[in-house]
Short mmCIF file of N, CA and C in Angstrom, two decimals:
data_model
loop_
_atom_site.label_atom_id
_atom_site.label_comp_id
_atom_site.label_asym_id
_atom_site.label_seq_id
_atom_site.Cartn_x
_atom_site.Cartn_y
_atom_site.Cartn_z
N UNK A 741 102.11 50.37 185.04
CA UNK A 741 101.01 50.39 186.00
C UNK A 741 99.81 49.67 185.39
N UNK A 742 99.25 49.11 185.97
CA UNK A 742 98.27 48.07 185.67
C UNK A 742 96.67 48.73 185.61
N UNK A 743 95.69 48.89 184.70
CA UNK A 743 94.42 49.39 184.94
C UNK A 743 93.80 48.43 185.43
N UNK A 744 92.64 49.02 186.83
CA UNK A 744 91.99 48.26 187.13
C UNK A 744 90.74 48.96 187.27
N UNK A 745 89.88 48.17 187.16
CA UNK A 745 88.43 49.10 186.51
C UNK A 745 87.58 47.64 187.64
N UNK A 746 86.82 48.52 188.59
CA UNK A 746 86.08 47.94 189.62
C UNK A 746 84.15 47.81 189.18
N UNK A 747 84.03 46.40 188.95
CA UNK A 747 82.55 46.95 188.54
C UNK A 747 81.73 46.28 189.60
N UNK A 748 80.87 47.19 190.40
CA UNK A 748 80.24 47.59 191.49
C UNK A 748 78.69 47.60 191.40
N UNK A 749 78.10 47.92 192.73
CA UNK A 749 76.74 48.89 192.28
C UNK A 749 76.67 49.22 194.12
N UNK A 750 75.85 50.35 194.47
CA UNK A 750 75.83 50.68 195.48
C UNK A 750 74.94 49.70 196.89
N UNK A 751 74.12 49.04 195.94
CA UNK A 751 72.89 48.34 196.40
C UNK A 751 73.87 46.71 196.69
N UNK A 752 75.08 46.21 196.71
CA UNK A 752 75.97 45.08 196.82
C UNK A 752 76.72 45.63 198.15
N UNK A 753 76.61 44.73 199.17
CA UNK A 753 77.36 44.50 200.23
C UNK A 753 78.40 44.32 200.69
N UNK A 754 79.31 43.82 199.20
CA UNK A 754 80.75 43.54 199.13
C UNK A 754 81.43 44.39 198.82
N UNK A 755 80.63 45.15 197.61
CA UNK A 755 81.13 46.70 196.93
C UNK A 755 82.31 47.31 197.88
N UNK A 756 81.58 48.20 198.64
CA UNK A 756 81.92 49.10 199.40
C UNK A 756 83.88 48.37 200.50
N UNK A 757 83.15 47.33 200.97
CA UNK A 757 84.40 46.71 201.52
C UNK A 757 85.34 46.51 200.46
N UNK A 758 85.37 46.06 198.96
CA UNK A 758 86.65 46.52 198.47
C UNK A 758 87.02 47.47 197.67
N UNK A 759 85.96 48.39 197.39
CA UNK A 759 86.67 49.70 197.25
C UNK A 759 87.65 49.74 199.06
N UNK A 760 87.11 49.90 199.79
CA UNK A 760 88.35 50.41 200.59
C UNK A 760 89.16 49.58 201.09
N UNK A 761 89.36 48.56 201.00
CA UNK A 761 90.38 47.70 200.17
C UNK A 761 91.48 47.93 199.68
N UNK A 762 91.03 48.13 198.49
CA UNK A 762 92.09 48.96 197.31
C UNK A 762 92.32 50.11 197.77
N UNK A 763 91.71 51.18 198.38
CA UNK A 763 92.23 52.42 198.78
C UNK A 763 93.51 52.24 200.12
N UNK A 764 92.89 51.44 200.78
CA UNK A 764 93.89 51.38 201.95
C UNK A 764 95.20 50.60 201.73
N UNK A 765 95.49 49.90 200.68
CA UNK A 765 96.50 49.44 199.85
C UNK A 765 96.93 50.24 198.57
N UNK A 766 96.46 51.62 198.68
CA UNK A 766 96.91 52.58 197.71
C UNK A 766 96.99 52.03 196.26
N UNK A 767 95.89 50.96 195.95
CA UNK A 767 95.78 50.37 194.57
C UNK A 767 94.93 51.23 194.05
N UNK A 768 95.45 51.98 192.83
CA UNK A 768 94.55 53.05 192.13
C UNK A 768 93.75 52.20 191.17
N UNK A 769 92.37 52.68 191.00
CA UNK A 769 91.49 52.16 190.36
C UNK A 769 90.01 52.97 189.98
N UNK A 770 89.52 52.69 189.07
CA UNK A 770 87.85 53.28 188.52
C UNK A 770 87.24 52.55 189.51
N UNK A 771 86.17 52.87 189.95
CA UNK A 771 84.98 52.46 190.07
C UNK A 771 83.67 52.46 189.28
N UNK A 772 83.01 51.80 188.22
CA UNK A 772 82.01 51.72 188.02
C UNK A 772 80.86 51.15 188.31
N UNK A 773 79.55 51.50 188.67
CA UNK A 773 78.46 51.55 189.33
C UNK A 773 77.33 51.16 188.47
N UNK A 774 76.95 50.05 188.37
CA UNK A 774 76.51 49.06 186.99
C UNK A 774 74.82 49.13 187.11
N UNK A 775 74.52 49.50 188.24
CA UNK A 775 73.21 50.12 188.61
C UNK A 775 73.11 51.81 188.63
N UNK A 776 73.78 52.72 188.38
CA UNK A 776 73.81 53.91 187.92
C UNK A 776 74.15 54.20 186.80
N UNK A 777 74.59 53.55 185.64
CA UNK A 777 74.95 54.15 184.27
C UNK A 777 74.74 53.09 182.99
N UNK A 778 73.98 53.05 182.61
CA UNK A 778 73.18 51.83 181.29
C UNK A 778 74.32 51.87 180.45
N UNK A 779 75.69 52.26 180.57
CA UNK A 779 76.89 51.80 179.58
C UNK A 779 77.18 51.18 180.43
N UNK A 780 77.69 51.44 181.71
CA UNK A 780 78.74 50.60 182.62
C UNK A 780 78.03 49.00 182.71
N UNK A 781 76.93 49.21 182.98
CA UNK A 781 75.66 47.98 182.80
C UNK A 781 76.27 47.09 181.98
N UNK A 782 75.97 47.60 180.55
CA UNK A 782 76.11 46.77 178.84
C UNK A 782 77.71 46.53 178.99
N UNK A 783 78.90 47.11 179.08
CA UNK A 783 79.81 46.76 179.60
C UNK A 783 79.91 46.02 180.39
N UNK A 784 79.54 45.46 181.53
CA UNK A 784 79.91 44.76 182.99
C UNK A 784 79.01 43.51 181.91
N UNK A 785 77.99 43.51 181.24
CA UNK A 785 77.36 42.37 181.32
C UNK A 785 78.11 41.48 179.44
N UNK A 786 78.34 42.40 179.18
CA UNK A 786 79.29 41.98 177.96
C UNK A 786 80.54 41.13 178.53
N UNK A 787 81.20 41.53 179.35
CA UNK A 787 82.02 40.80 179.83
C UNK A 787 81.87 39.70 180.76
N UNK A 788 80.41 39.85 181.26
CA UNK A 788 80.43 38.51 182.12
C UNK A 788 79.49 37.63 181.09
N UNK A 789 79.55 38.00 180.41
CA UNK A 789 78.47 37.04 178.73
C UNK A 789 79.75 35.99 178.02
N UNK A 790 80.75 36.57 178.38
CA UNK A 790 81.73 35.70 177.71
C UNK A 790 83.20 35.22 178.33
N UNK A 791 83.03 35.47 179.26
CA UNK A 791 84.30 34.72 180.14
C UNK A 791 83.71 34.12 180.97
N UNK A 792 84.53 33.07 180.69
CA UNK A 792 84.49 31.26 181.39
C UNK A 792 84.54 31.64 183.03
N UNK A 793 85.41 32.91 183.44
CA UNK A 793 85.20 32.84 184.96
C UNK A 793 84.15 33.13 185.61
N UNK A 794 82.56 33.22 184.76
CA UNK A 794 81.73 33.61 185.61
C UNK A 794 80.62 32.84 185.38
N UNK A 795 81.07 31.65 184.69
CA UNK A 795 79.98 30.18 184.47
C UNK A 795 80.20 30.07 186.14
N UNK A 796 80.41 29.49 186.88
CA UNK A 796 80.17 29.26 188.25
C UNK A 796 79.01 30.69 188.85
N UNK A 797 79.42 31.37 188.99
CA UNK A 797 78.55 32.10 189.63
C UNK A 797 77.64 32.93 189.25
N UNK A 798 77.17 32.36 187.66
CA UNK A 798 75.62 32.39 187.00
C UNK A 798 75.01 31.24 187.33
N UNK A 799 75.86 30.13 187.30
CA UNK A 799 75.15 28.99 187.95
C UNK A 799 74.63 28.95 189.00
N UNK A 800 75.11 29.63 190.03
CA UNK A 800 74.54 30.41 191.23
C UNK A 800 73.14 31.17 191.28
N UNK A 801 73.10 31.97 189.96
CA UNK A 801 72.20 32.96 190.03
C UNK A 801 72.73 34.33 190.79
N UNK A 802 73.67 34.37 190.83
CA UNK A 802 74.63 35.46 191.21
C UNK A 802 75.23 36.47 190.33
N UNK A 803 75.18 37.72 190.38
CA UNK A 803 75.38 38.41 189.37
C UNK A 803 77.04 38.21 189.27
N UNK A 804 77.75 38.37 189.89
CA UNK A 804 79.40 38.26 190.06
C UNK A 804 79.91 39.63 190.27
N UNK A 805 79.42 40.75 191.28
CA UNK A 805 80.13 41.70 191.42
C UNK A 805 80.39 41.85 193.06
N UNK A 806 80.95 42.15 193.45
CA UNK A 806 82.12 43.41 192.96
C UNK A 806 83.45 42.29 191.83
N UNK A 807 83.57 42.92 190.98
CA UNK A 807 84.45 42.24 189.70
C UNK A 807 85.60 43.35 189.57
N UNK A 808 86.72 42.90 189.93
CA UNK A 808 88.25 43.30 189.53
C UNK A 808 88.49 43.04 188.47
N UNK A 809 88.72 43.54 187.53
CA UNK A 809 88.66 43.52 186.08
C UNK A 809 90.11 44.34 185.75
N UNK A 810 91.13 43.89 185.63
CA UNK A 810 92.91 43.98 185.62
C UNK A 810 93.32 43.91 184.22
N UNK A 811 93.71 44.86 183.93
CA UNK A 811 94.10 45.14 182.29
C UNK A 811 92.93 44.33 181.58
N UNK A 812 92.09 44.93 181.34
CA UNK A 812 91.23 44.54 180.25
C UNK A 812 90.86 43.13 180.12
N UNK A 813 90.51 42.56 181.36
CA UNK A 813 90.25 41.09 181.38
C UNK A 813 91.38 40.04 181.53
N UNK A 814 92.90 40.76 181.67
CA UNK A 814 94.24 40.12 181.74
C UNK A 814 93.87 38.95 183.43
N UNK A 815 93.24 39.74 184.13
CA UNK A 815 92.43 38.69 185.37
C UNK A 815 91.48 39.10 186.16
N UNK A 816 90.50 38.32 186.28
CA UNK A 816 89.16 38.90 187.06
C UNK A 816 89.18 38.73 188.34
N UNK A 817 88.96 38.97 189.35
CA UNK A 817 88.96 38.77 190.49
C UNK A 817 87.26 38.90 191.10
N UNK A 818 86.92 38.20 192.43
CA UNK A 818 85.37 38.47 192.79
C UNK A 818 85.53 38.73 193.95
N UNK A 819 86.57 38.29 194.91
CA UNK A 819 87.30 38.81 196.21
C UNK A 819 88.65 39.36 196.35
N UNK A 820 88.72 40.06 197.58
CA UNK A 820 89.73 40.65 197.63
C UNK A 820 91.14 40.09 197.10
N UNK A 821 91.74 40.51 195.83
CA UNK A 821 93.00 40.03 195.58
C UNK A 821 94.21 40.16 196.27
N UNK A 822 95.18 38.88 196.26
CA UNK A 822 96.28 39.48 196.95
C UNK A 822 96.95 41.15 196.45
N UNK A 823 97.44 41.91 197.66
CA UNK A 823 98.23 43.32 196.65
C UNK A 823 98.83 42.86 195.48
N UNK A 824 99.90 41.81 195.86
CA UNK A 824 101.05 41.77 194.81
C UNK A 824 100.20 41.48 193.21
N UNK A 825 99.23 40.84 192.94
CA UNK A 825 98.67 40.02 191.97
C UNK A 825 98.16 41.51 190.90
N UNK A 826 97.88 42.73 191.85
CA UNK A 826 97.47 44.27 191.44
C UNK A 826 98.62 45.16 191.09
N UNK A 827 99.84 44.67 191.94
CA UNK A 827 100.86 45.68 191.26
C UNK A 827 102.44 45.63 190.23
#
């Protein structure tokens, strides 16, 4: 089974649409909330400090969440992934 660790914040518009997403495709997953907890924060931003998939959408000025984050960076996702790619 594959971990997938969702990094979010409540105040993002996309958030919410794929948490239920993943619920309604029975893809089990964390949610963390990167505007409620100053680890999940330093975490979410550690990882977008050093992977190449989120030079595009700092170039933006875009923070890059909601972020699918699939075995430990094994693949990031920023929109809804296909199921199969999650299970």
């Amino acid at each position: 089974m594959k971990k997938i660790i969702v990094f979010g914040s409540k105040h993002c518009p996309d958030c919410q649409p794929m948490q239920d997403y993943l619920k309604e495709n029975n893809i089990d997953f964390i949610y963390l909330d990167i505007t409620e907890n100053m680890f999940y924060l330093k975490t979410f931003l550690k990882l977008r400090d050093t992977r190449e998939e989120f030079a595009e959408i700092k170039a933006k000025g875009l923070v890059g969440i909601p972020c699918v984050n699939v075995n430990d960076g094994e693949a990031l996702y920023f929109e809804k992934p296909s199921i199969e790619s999650l299970i």
